[in-house]
Amino acid sequence: MESASDVWMLLFILCTLNTVTRTSKDDDQFVYDVGVKSTPQFVLSKPMRFLLYEVNPGEGFNLRRDVYMRIANLVLFLNKIEPWTLVLPPWDNLYHWRSPVEQSSLPWSTFFDLDSLNRHVSVMEFHDFLEDLGEDKKIDEVYYLQMYEEGWNSGKWRERMDIRPCTQETYFKQDESGHWRWSYWGFEGVYSTNFTCLSIQSESTHLVPFLTKNTTARAEELIHGEFSEWSTLYWTKEHGEAKGGPYLAVHLRRRDFLRGHKDSTPTLKEAARQIEDILNKLNLTTVFIATDAPKSEFKQLKSYLSEYHLKIFEPSDDLLEKYKDGGVAIIDQWICAHARYFIGTSVSTFSFRIHEEREILGFDPHTTFNRFCGSKTGNCDQPTKWLIQYS
Ligand SMILES: Nc1nc2c(ncn2[C@@H]2O[C@H](COP(=O)(O)OP(=O)(O)O)[C@@H](O)[C@H]2O)c(=O)[nH]1
Ligand SMILES: *[C@@H]1O[C@H](CO)[C@@H](O)[C@H](O)[C@H]1NC(C)=O
Ligand SMILES: *[C@@H]1O[C@H](CO)[C@@H](O)[C@H](O)[C@H]1NC(C)=O
Ligand SMILES: *[C@@H]1O[C@H](CO)[C@@H](O)[C@H](O)[C@H]1NC(C)=O
């Protein structure tokens, strides 16, 4: 299992809002209304605290969705102790978003249904949070998560976290008045007075004691107990009979993967051979290609598969304007999720998300957990089958 420190650098930003308004009183419990159109009402007797986070700038949409799940889970645990709201980091010109449409500082509502997210944990958009902060856009504390300089220390994994000097230059800069500044996804005037580097080697939910105990001067009892990374999902249905449309779908990841995952990402010729092989096995002639490849590469792939029908989703200008690159990617994933058979790209979180959708839809796992083999032979383990536990 990946942990808070392996794959992404996280940044936690904490804030306690004094401006949260109390809207009604019910015995000794208060109902707080957080923000304008933000979170559902919380029944509580402690001030609401807010957790903001950010991921390494180069990371893509689906990795960020995975991180969201982890942080939401962390907030779920925090909420067992005191009320916390998760402030959603805007989507700001992601590295992979190449279309000419405007895609800076996008709220989560561009892609997701906030009401649904709110059913899991209380969330709010960053711009709503700023509105609640008011004139003085001061954030209480910023923790910049980093790996231990000395690595794992004796090579053995053990949970630990310590305040340490920053091991490398961070994105935060201190101005003349001592305020720590950062771009804050394009929103101006936000600053913090406290900035600390935190070396961490731990699963994200183990941050609960730190966040509840060490980040405020409040004295409360120590928290005991086990924090499991995932709350278990139970499903009442059986593995379904989903069959999928009469097409093969593939996710063929290119661009940075050709550098970052050379051995497990196939050449176009290799990919074409594997596609043809599966099409023949399934007696299909149509293949849907989800890819971030440039047009020239798609043409080349098409030339290798001239006897088959290759389909891609190409949005009109209007659709692109409306859904942006993130929305178009979700449409690609949705089409892949409904195919008779799917082949993904090794270690791509974009592909993992399709596996997950298909598993939820109830496809036979053999039609789902497949990936392209790289050019290097002997390096083609098929993906782990993350199956739903039916109760
Ligand atoms: N529309 C579309 N975009 C893609 C496709 N593959 C990659 N991308 C883009 O590249 C990004 C890849 O980053 P991420 O989602 O984190 O997945 P990963 O890097 O493959 O693990 C996606 O979010 C998309 O913006 C694809 O098949 N279709
Ligand atoms: C949190 O506080 C406890 C108790 O004061 C202390 O032992 C621990 O080192 C602190 N953790 C960090 C990461 O500073
Ligand atoms: C923030 O910084 C100020 C000034 O350096 C310090 O007095 C205060 O205790 C810090 N607050 C926290 C929560 O670390
Ligand atoms: C494909 O067609 C052949 C010949 O018609 C048939 O024997 C085979 O069972 C079919 N395979 C599938 C997966 O439908």
PDB file of N, CA, C and O in Angstrom, residues 48-118:
ATOM      1  N   MET A  48     -15.322  24.477  14.246  1.00  0.00           N
ATOM      2  CA  MET A  48     -14.995  23.740  13.026  1.00  0.00           C
ATOM      3  C   MET A  48     -13.548  24.030  12.630  1.00  0.00           C
ATOM      4  O   MET A  48     -13.104  25.162  12.658  1.00  0.00           O
ATOM      5  N   ARG A  49     -12.828  22.962  12.273  1.00  0.00           N
ATOM      6  CA  ARG A  49     -11.470  23.165  11.754  1.00  0.00           C
ATOM      7  C   ARG A  49     -11.448  22.773  10.286  1.00  0.00           C
ATOM      8  O   ARG A  49     -12.250  21.954   9.844  1.00  0.00           O
ATOM      9  N   PHE A  50     -10.524  23.330   9.558  1.00  0.00           N
ATOM     10  CA  PHE A  50     -10.494  23.127   8.118  1.00  0.00           C
ATOM     11  C   PHE A  50      -9.165  22.551   7.687  1.00  0.00           C
ATOM     12  O   PHE A  50      -8.111  22.973   8.168  1.00  0.00           O
ATOM     13  N   LEU A  51      -9.231  21.601   6.802  1.00  0.00           N
ATOM     14  CA  LEU A  51      -8.021  20.990   6.290  1.00  0.00           C
ATOM     15  C   LEU A  51      -7.933  21.267   4.793  1.00  0.00           C
ATOM     16  O   LEU A  51      -8.842  20.933   4.041  1.00  0.00           O
ATOM     17  N   LEU A  52      -6.858  21.907   4.395  1.00  0.00           N
ATOM     18  CA  LEU A  52      -6.603  22.123   2.980  1.00  0.00           C
ATOM     19  C   LEU A  52      -5.418  21.237   2.617  1.00  0.00           C
ATOM     20  O   LEU A  52      -4.580  20.949   3.477  1.00  0.00           O
ATOM     21  N   TYR A  53      -5.350  20.816   1.378  1.00  0.00           N
ATOM     22  CA  TYR A  53      -4.180  20.037   0.997  1.00  0.00           C
ATOM     23  C   TYR A  53      -3.846  20.300  -0.451  1.00  0.00           C
ATOM     24  O   TYR A  53      -4.657  20.836  -1.206  1.00  0.00           O
ATOM     25  N   GLU A  54      -2.651  19.934  -0.815  1.00  0.00           N
ATOM     26  CA  GLU A  54      -2.237  20.045  -2.208  1.00  0.00           C
ATOM     27  C   GLU A  54      -1.275  18.919  -2.501  1.00  0.00           C
ATOM     28  O   GLU A  54      -0.632  18.374  -1.607  1.00  0.00           O
ATOM     29  N   VAL A  55      -1.197  18.554  -3.759  1.00  0.00           N
ATOM     30  CA  VAL A  55      -0.379  17.443  -4.198  1.00  0.00           C
ATOM     31  C   VAL A  55       0.734  18.020  -5.077  1.00  0.00           C
ATOM     32  O   VAL A  55       0.573  19.114  -5.608  1.00  0.00           O
ATOM     33  N   ASN A  56       1.810  17.288  -5.250  1.00  0.00           N
ATOM     34  CA  ASN A  56       2.877  17.720  -6.163  1.00  0.00           C
ATOM     35  C   ASN A  56       2.313  18.265  -7.463  1.00  0.00           C
ATOM     36  O   ASN A  56       1.439  17.652  -8.055  1.00  0.00           O
ATOM     37  N   PRO A  57       2.839  19.383  -7.937  1.00  0.00           N
ATOM     38  CA  PRO A  57       2.237  20.026  -9.101  1.00  0.00           C
ATOM     39  C   PRO A  57       2.184  19.155 -10.365  1.00  0.00           C
ATOM     40  O   PRO A  57       1.249  19.286 -11.142  1.00  0.00           O
ATOM     41  N   GLY A  58       3.130  18.250 -10.571  1.00  0.00           N
ATOM     42  CA  GLY A  58       3.138  17.477 -11.813  1.00  0.00           C
ATOM     43  C   GLY A  58       2.097  16.353 -11.870  1.00  0.00           C
ATOM     44  O   GLY A  58       1.910  15.746 -12.912  1.00  0.00           O
ATOM     45  N   GLU A  59       1.424  16.085 -10.743  1.00  0.00           N
ATOM     46  CA  GLU A  59       0.543  14.913 -10.707  1.00  0.00           C
ATOM     47  C   GLU A  59      -0.761  15.153 -11.465  1.00  0.00           C
ATOM     48  O   GLU A  59      -1.274  16.254 -11.511  1.00  0.00           O
ATOM     49  N   GLY A  60      -1.283  14.051 -12.022  1.00  0.00           N
ATOM     50  CA  GLY A  60      -2.464  14.144 -12.889  1.00  0.00           C
ATOM     51  C   GLY A  60      -3.781  14.006 -12.157  1.00  0.00           C
ATOM     52  O   GLY A  60      -3.837  13.813 -10.934  1.00  0.00           O
ATOM     53  N   PHE A  61      -4.816  14.075 -12.943  1.00  0.00           N
ATOM     54  CA  PHE A  61      -6.191  14.120 -12.457  1.00  0.00           C
ATOM     55  C   PHE A  61      -6.558  12.890 -11.614  1.00  0.00           C
ATOM     56  O   PHE A  61      -7.124  13.013 -10.530  1.00  0.00           O
ATOM     57  N   ASN A  62      -6.240  11.696 -12.098  1.00  0.00           N
ATOM     58  CA  ASN A  62      -6.700  10.492 -11.410  1.00  0.00           C
ATOM     59  C   ASN A  62      -5.896  10.199 -10.164  1.00  0.00           C
ATOM     60  O   ASN A  62      -6.432   9.722  -9.174  1.00  0.00           O
ATOM     61  N   LEU A  63      -4.606  10.513 -10.207  1.00  0.00           N
ATOM     62  CA  LEU A  63      -3.829  10.366  -8.983  1.00  0.00           C
ATOM     63  C   LEU A  63      -4.396  11.309  -7.925  1.00  0.00           C
ATOM     64  O   LEU A  63      -4.550  10.957  -6.765  1.00  0.00           O
ATOM     65  N   ARG A  64      -4.779  12.499  -8.366  1.00  0.00           N
ATOM     66  CA  ARG A  64      -5.356  13.458  -7.430  1.00  0.00           C
ATOM     67  C   ARG A  64      -6.687  12.973  -6.873  1.00  0.00           C
ATOM     68  O   ARG A  64      -7.021  13.224  -5.724  1.00  0.00           O
ATOM     69  N   ARG A  65      -7.445  12.251  -7.701  1.00  0.00           N
ATOM     70  CA  ARG A  65      -8.710  11.693  -7.192  1.00  0.00           C
ATOM     71  C   ARG A  65      -8.436  10.619  -6.143  1.00  0.00           C
ATOM     72  O   ARG A  65      -9.151  10.515  -5.143  1.00  0.00           O
ATOM     73  N   ASP A  66      -7.388   9.843  -6.362  1.00  0.00           N
ATOM     74  CA  ASP A  66      -7.005   8.836  -5.361  1.00  0.00           C
ATOM     75  C   ASP A  66      -6.586   9.509  -4.062  1.00  0.00           C
ATOM     76  O   ASP A  66      -6.954   9.059  -2.976  1.00  0.00           O
ATOM     77  N   VAL A  67      -5.790  10.559  -4.189  1.00  0.00           N
ATOM     78  CA  VAL A  67      -5.343  11.265  -2.990  1.00  0.00           C
ATOM     79  C   VAL A  67      -6.558  11.830  -2.261  1.00  0.00           C
ATOM     80  O   VAL A  67      -6.652  11.750  -1.040  1.00  0.00           O
ATOM     81  N   TYR A  68      -7.496  12.341  -3.037  1.00  0.00           N
ATOM     82  CA  TYR A  68      -8.725  12.858  -2.407  1.00  0.00           C
ATOM     83  C   TYR A  68      -9.364  11.789  -1.524  1.00  0.00           C
ATOM     84  O   TYR A  68      -9.760  12.060  -0.389  1.00  0.00           O
ATOM     85  N   MET A  69      -9.450  10.566  -2.037  1.00  0.00           N
ATOM     86  CA  MET A  69     -10.073   9.487  -1.268  1.00  0.00           C
ATOM     87  C   MET A  69      -9.345   9.260   0.056  1.00  0.00           C
ATOM     88  O   MET A  69      -9.962   9.024   1.085  1.00  0.00           O
ATOM     89  N   ARG A  70      -8.028   9.314  -0.008  1.00  0.00           N
ATOM     90  CA  ARG A  70      -7.249   9.129   1.226  1.00  0.00           C
ATOM     91  C   ARG A  70      -7.478  10.258   2.210  1.00  0.00           C
ATOM     92  O   ARG A  70      -7.649  10.034   3.405  1.00  0.00           O
ATOM     93  N   ILE A  71      -7.460  11.469   1.699  1.00  0.00           N
ATOM     94  CA  ILE A  71      -7.630  12.613   2.598  1.00  0.00           C
ATOM     95  C   ILE A  71      -9.054  12.639   3.146  1.00  0.00           C
ATOM     96  O   ILE A  71      -9.273  12.944   4.320  1.00  0.00           O
ATOM     97  N   ALA A  72     -10.017  12.304   2.294  1.00  0.00           N
ATOM     98  CA  ALA A  72     -11.406  12.274   2.766  1.00  0.00           C
ATOM     99  C   ALA A  72     -11.528  11.256   3.887  1.00  0.00           C
ATOM    100  O   ALA A  72     -12.221  11.470   4.882  1.00  0.00           O
ATOM    101  N   ASN A  73     -10.810  10.162   3.729  1.00  0.00           N
ATOM    102  CA  ASN A  73     -10.823   9.142   4.765  1.00  0.00           C
ATOM    103  C   ASN A  73     -10.180   9.634   6.056  1.00  0.00           C
ATOM    104  O   ASN A  73     -10.652   9.344   7.152  1.00  0.00           O
ATOM    105  N   LEU A  74      -9.106  10.370   5.889  1.00  0.00           N
ATOM    106  CA  LEU A  74      -8.462  10.987   7.057  1.00  0.00           C
ATOM    107  C   LEU A  74      -9.456  11.903   7.770  1.00  0.00           C
ATOM    108  O   LEU A  74      -9.584  11.874   9.004  1.00  0.00           O
ATOM    109  N   VAL A  75     -10.181  12.690   6.991  1.00  0.00           N
ATOM    110  CA  VAL A  75     -11.146  13.625   7.585  1.00  0.00           C
ATOM    111  C   VAL A  75     -12.281  12.858   8.278  1.00  0.00           C
ATOM    112  O   VAL A  75     -12.776  13.275   9.320  1.00  0.00           O
ATOM    113  N   LEU A  76     -12.626  11.723   7.698  1.00  0.00           N
ATOM    114  CA  LEU A  76     -13.646  10.878   8.321  1.00  0.00           C
ATOM    115  C   LEU A  76     -13.211  10.493   9.740  1.00  0.00           C
ATOM    116  O   LEU A  76     -13.995  10.541  10.683  1.00  0.00           O
ATOM    117  N   PHE A  77     -11.963  10.125   9.890  1.00  0.00           N
ATOM    118  CA  PHE A  77     -11.430   9.768  11.209  1.00  0.00           C
ATOM    119  C   PHE A  77     -11.320  10.983  12.117  1.00  0.00           C
ATOM    120  O   PHE A  77     -11.612  10.908  13.307  1.00  0.00           O
ATOM    121  N   LEU A  78     -10.890  12.103  11.527  1.00  0.00           N
ATOM    122  CA  LEU A  78     -10.799  13.331  12.333  1.00  0.00           C
ATOM    123  C   LEU A  78     -12.162  13.686  12.908  1.00  0.00           C
ATOM    124  O   LEU A  78     -12.280  14.132  14.048  1.00  0.00           O
ATOM    125  N   ASN A  79     -13.183  13.439  12.105  1.00  0.00           N
ATOM    126  CA  ASN A  79     -14.538  13.796  12.524  1.00  0.00           C
ATOM    127  C   ASN A  79     -15.067  12.949  13.667  1.00  0.00           C
ATOM    128  O   ASN A  79     -16.074  13.280  14.278  1.00  0.00           O
ATOM    129  N   LYS A  80     -14.380  11.844  13.946  1.00  0.00           N
ATOM    130  CA  LYS A  80     -14.783  11.061  15.111  1.00  0.00           C
ATOM    131  C   LYS A  80     -14.343  11.762  16.389  1.00  0.00           C
ATOM    132  O   LYS A  80     -14.802  11.438  17.471  1.00  0.00           O
ATOM    133  N   ILE A  81     -13.413  12.695  16.246  1.00  0.00           N
ATOM    134  CA  ILE A  81     -12.865  13.369  17.408  1.00  0.00           C
ATOM    135  C   ILE A  81     -13.352  14.811  17.514  1.00  0.00           C
ATOM    136  O   ILE A  81     -13.728  15.279  18.575  1.00  0.00           O
ATOM    137  N   GLU A  82     -13.311  15.493  16.380  1.00  0.00           N
ATOM    138  CA  GLU A  82     -13.775  16.881  16.373  1.00  0.00           C
ATOM    139  C   GLU A  82     -14.178  17.238  14.949  1.00  0.00           C
ATOM    140  O   GLU A  82     -13.773  16.565  14.009  1.00  0.00           O
ATOM    141  N   PRO A  83     -14.975  18.285  14.801  1.00  0.00           N
ATOM    142  CA  PRO A  83     -15.484  18.600  13.466  1.00  0.00           C
ATOM    143  C   PRO A  83     -14.432  19.224  12.541  1.00  0.00           C
ATOM    144  O   PRO A  83     -13.825  20.236  12.894  1.00  0.00           O
ATOM    145  N   TRP A  84     -14.221  18.584  11.416  1.00  0.00           N
ATOM    146  CA  TRP A  84     -13.303  19.107  10.405  1.00  0.00           C
ATOM    147  C   TRP A  84     -14.025  19.139   9.068  1.00  0.00           C
ATOM    148  O   TRP A  84     -14.829  18.259   8.766  1.00  0.00           O
ATOM    149  N   THR A  85     -13.702  20.144   8.282  1.00  0.00           N
ATOM    150  CA  THR A  85     -14.198  20.211   6.909  1.00  0.00           C
ATOM    151  C   THR A  85     -12.998  20.160   5.975  1.00  0.00           C
ATOM    152  O   THR A  85     -11.966  20.771   6.239  1.00  0.00           O
ATOM    153  N   LEU A  86     -13.158  19.412   4.912  1.00  0.00           N
ATOM    154  CA  LEU A  86     -12.097  19.307   3.921  1.00  0.00           C
ATOM    155  C   LEU A  86     -12.305  20.379   2.861  1.00  0.00           C
ATOM    156  O   LEU A  86     -13.375  20.453   2.250  1.00  0.00           O
ATOM    157  N   VAL A  87     -11.302  21.210   2.684  1.00  0.00           N
ATOM    158  CA  VAL A  87     -11.387  22.253   1.654  1.00  0.00           C
ATOM    159  C   VAL A  87     -10.739  21.706   0.379  1.00  0.00           C
ATOM    160  O   VAL A  87      -9.602  21.240   0.409  1.00  0.00           O
ATOM    161  N   LEU A  88     -11.499  21.730  -0.705  1.00  0.00           N
ATOM    162  CA  LEU A  88     -11.059  21.067  -1.934  1.00  0.00           C
ATOM    163  C   LEU A  88     -10.094  21.938  -2.733  1.00  0.00           C
ATOM    164  O   LEU A  88     -10.400  23.099  -3.023  1.00  0.00           O
ATOM    165  N   PRO A  89      -8.929  21.394  -3.084  1.00  0.00           N
ATOM    166  CA  PRO A  89      -7.949  22.196  -3.825  1.00  0.00           C
ATOM    167  C   PRO A  89      -8.389  22.398  -5.280  1.00  0.00           C
ATOM    168  O   PRO A  89      -8.637  21.424  -5.985  1.00  0.00           O
ATOM    169  N   PRO A  90      -8.489  23.637  -5.725  1.00  0.00           N
ATOM    170  CA  PRO A  90      -8.939  23.878  -7.101  1.00  0.00           C
ATOM    171  C   PRO A  90      -8.060  23.156  -8.125  1.00  0.00           C
ATOM    172  O   PRO A  90      -6.889  22.847  -7.859  1.00  0.00           O
ATOM    173  N   TRP A  91      -8.643  22.880  -9.275  1.00  0.00           N
ATOM    174  CA  TRP A  91      -7.906  22.246 -10.378  1.00  0.00           C
ATOM    175  C   TRP A  91      -7.299  23.365 -11.199  1.00  0.00           C
ATOM    176  O   TRP A  91      -8.015  24.146 -11.819  1.00  0.00           O
ATOM    177  N   ASP A  92      -5.985  23.431 -11.197  1.00  0.00           N
ATOM    178  CA  ASP A  92      -5.355  24.601 -11.796  1.00  0.00           C
ATOM    179  C   ASP A  92      -4.340  24.220 -12.869  1.00  0.00           C
ATOM    180  O   ASP A  92      -3.213  23.873 -12.560  1.00  0.00           O
ATOM    181  N   ASN A  93      -4.760  24.324 -14.136  1.00  0.00           N
ATOM    182  CA  ASN A  93      -3.845  24.107 -15.264  1.00  0.00           C
ATOM    183  C   ASN A  93      -2.966  22.876 -15.080  1.00  0.00           C
ATOM    184  O   ASN A  93      -1.740  22.976 -15.076  1.00  0.00           O
ATOM    185  N   LEU A  94      -3.576  21.722 -14.924  1.00  0.00           N
ATOM    186  CA  LEU A  94      -2.795  20.510 -14.709  1.00  0.00           C
ATOM    187  C   LEU A  94      -1.824  20.282 -15.867  1.00  0.00           C
ATOM    188  O   LEU A  94      -2.120  20.627 -17.011  1.00  0.00           O
ATOM    189  N   TYR A  95      -0.740  19.694 -15.533  1.00  0.00           N
ATOM    190  CA  TYR A  95       0.324  19.433 -16.509  1.00  0.00           C
ATOM    191  C   TYR A  95      -0.188  18.748 -17.779  1.00  0.00           C
ATOM    192  O   TYR A  95       0.252  19.042 -18.881  1.00  0.00           O
ATOM    193  N   HIS A  96      -1.139  17.804 -17.635  1.00  0.00           N
ATOM    194  CA  HIS A  96      -1.596  17.037 -18.797  1.00  0.00           C
ATOM    195  C   HIS A  96      -2.686  17.732 -19.593  1.00  0.00           C
ATOM    196  O   HIS A  96      -3.118  17.223 -20.610  1.00  0.00           O
ATOM    197  N   TRP A  97      -3.180  18.832 -19.105  1.00  0.00           N
ATOM    198  CA  TRP A  97      -4.280  19.517 -19.804  1.00  0.00           C
ATOM    199  C   TRP A  97      -3.707  20.431 -20.865  1.00  0.00           C
ATOM    200  O   TRP A  97      -3.142  21.477 -20.552  1.00  0.00           O
ATOM    201  N   ARG A  98      -3.869  20.026 -22.117  1.00  0.00           N
ATOM    202  CA  ARG A  98      -3.195  20.714 -23.201  1.00  0.00           C
ATOM    203  C   ARG A  98      -4.100  21.542 -24.096  1.00  0.00           C
ATOM    204  O   ARG A  98      -3.640  22.285 -24.943  1.00  0.00           O
ATOM    205  N   SER A  99      -5.420  21.376 -23.961  1.00  0.00           N
ATOM    206  CA  SER A  99      -6.320  22.111 -24.842  1.00  0.00           C
ATOM    207  C   SER A  99      -6.208  23.604 -24.585  1.00  0.00           C
ATOM    208  O   SER A  99      -5.855  24.016 -23.489  1.00  0.00           O
ATOM    209  N   PRO A 100      -6.565  24.383 -25.622  1.00  0.00           N
ATOM    210  CA  PRO A 100      -6.471  25.838 -25.458  1.00  0.00           C
ATOM    211  C   PRO A 100      -7.568  26.443 -24.573  1.00  0.00           C
ATOM    212  O   PRO A 100      -7.521  27.623 -24.291  1.00  0.00           O
ATOM    213  N   VAL A 101      -8.538  25.644 -24.117  1.00  0.00           N
ATOM    214  CA  VAL A 101      -9.598  26.239 -23.298  1.00  0.00           C
ATOM    215  C   VAL A 101      -9.053  26.677 -21.937  1.00  0.00           C
ATOM    216  O   VAL A 101      -8.042  26.168 -21.471  1.00  0.00           O
ATOM    217  N   GLU A 102      -9.754  27.645 -21.347  1.00  0.00           N
ATOM    218  CA  GLU A 102      -9.350  28.164 -20.040  1.00  0.00           C
ATOM    219  C   GLU A 102      -9.584  27.092 -18.973  1.00  0.00           C
ATOM    220  O   GLU A 102     -10.704  26.613 -18.796  1.00  0.00           O
ATOM    221  N   GLN A 103      -8.540  26.668 -18.262  1.00  0.00           N
ATOM    222  CA  GLN A 103      -8.760  25.688 -17.201  1.00  0.00           C
ATOM    223  C   GLN A 103      -7.894  25.967 -15.981  1.00  0.00           C
ATOM    224  O   GLN A 103      -7.215  25.097 -15.467  1.00  0.00           O
ATOM    225  N   SER A 104      -7.961  27.223 -15.533  1.00  0.00           N
ATOM    226  CA  SER A 104      -7.253  27.556 -14.305  1.00  0.00           C
ATOM    227  C   SER A 104      -8.249  27.735 -13.172  1.00  0.00           C
ATOM    228  O   SER A 104      -9.396  28.124 -13.393  1.00  0.00           O
ATOM    229  N   SER A 105      -7.791  27.435 -11.971  1.00  0.00           N
ATOM    230  CA  SER A 105      -8.571  27.626 -10.741  1.00  0.00           C
ATOM    231  C   SER A 105      -9.989  27.061 -10.810  1.00  0.00           C
ATOM    232  O   SER A 105     -10.933  27.678 -10.342  1.00  0.00           O
ATOM    233  N   LEU A 106     -10.155  25.880 -11.401  1.00  0.00           N
ATOM    234  CA  LEU A 106     -11.497  25.305 -11.546  1.00  0.00           C
ATOM    235  C   LEU A 106     -11.979  24.706 -10.228  1.00  0.00           C
ATOM    236  O   LEU A 106     -11.252  23.972  -9.565  1.00  0.00           O
ATOM    237  N   PRO A 107     -13.219  25.004  -9.862  1.00  0.00           N
ATOM    238  CA  PRO A 107     -13.772  24.369  -8.666  1.00  0.00           C
ATOM    239  C   PRO A 107     -14.089  22.899  -8.929  1.00  0.00           C
ATOM    240  O   PRO A 107     -14.157  22.470 -10.081  1.00  0.00           O
ATOM    241  N   TRP A 108     -14.271  22.138  -7.868  1.00  0.00           N
ATOM    242  CA  TRP A 108     -14.577  20.715  -8.013  1.00  0.00           C
ATOM    243  C   TRP A 108     -15.919  20.485  -8.671  1.00  0.00           C
ATOM    244  O   TRP A 108     -16.149  19.460  -9.286  1.00  0.00           O
ATOM    245  N   SER A 109     -16.816  21.454  -8.527  1.00  0.00           N
ATOM    246  CA  SER A 109     -18.144  21.287  -9.127  1.00  0.00           C
ATOM    247  C   SER A 109     -18.080  21.245 -10.645  1.00  0.00           C
ATOM    248  O   SER A 109     -19.036  20.864 -11.300  1.00  0.00           O
ATOM    249  N   THR A 110     -16.935  21.619 -11.247  1.00  0.00           N
ATOM    250  CA  THR A 110     -16.773  21.473 -12.697  1.00  0.00           C
ATOM    251  C   THR A 110     -16.897  19.998 -13.092  1.00  0.00           C
ATOM    252  O   THR A 110     -17.394  19.685 -14.169  1.00  0.00           O
ATOM    253  N   PHE A 111     -16.418  19.119 -12.218  1.00  0.00           N
ATOM    254  CA  PHE A 111     -16.368  17.688 -12.572  1.00  0.00           C
ATOM    255  C   PHE A 111     -17.195  16.792 -11.655  1.00  0.00           C
ATOM    256  O   PHE A 111     -17.535  15.684 -12.034  1.00  0.00           O
ATOM    257  N   PHE A 112     -17.452  17.247 -10.449  1.00  0.00           N
ATOM    258  CA  PHE A 112     -18.054  16.357  -9.465  1.00  0.00           C
ATOM    259  C   PHE A 112     -19.298  16.962  -8.843  1.00  0.00           C
ATOM    260  O   PHE A 112     -19.458  18.175  -8.811  1.00  0.00           O
ATOM    261  N   ASP A 113     -20.124  16.088  -8.327  1.00  0.00           N
ATOM    262  CA  ASP A 113     -21.340  16.499  -7.649  1.00  0.00           C
ATOM    263  C   ASP A 113     -21.030  16.668  -6.158  1.00  0.00           C
ATOM    264  O   ASP A 113     -20.794  15.695  -5.453  1.00  0.00           O
ATOM    265  N   LEU A 114     -20.979  17.911  -5.737  1.00  0.00           N
ATOM    266  CA  LEU A 114     -20.574  18.204  -4.357  1.00  0.00           C
ATOM    267  C   LEU A 114     -21.499  17.573  -3.316  1.00  0.00           C
ATOM    268  O   LEU A 114     -21.052  17.177  -2.252  1.00  0.00           O
ATOM    269  N   ASP A 115     -22.780  17.484  -3.654  1.00  0.00           N
ATOM    270  CA  ASP A 115     -23.712  16.869  -2.700  1.00  0.00           C
ATOM    271  C   ASP A 115     -23.320  15.421  -2.433  1.00  0.00           C
ATOM    272  O   ASP A 115     -23.384  14.942  -1.300  1.00  0.00           O
ATOM    273  N   SER A 116     -22.905  14.731  -3.486  1.00  0.00           N
ATOM    274  CA  SER A 116     -22.478  13.338  -3.303  1.00  0.00           C
ATOM    275  C   SER A 116     -21.212  13.271  -2.459  1.00  0.00           C
ATOM    276  O   SER A 116     -21.100  12.434  -1.570  1.00  0.00           O
ATOM    277  N   LEU A 117     -20.263  14.149  -2.740  1.00  0.00           N
ATOM    278  CA  LEU A 117     -19.027  14.156  -1.946  1.00  0.00           C
ATOM    279  C   LEU A 117     -19.348  14.444  -0.479  1.00  0.00           C
ATOM    280  O   LEU A 117     -18.785  13.832   0.419  1.00  0.00           O
ATOM    281  N   ASN A 118     -20.284  15.342  -0.273  1.00  0.00           N
ATOM    282  CA  ASN A 118     -20.649  15.730   1.086  1.00  0.00           C
ATOM    283  C   ASN A 118     -21.304  14.618   1.880  1.00  0.00           C
ATOM    284  O   ASN A 118     -21.387  14.684   3.102  1.00  0.00           O
TER     285      ASN A 118
END
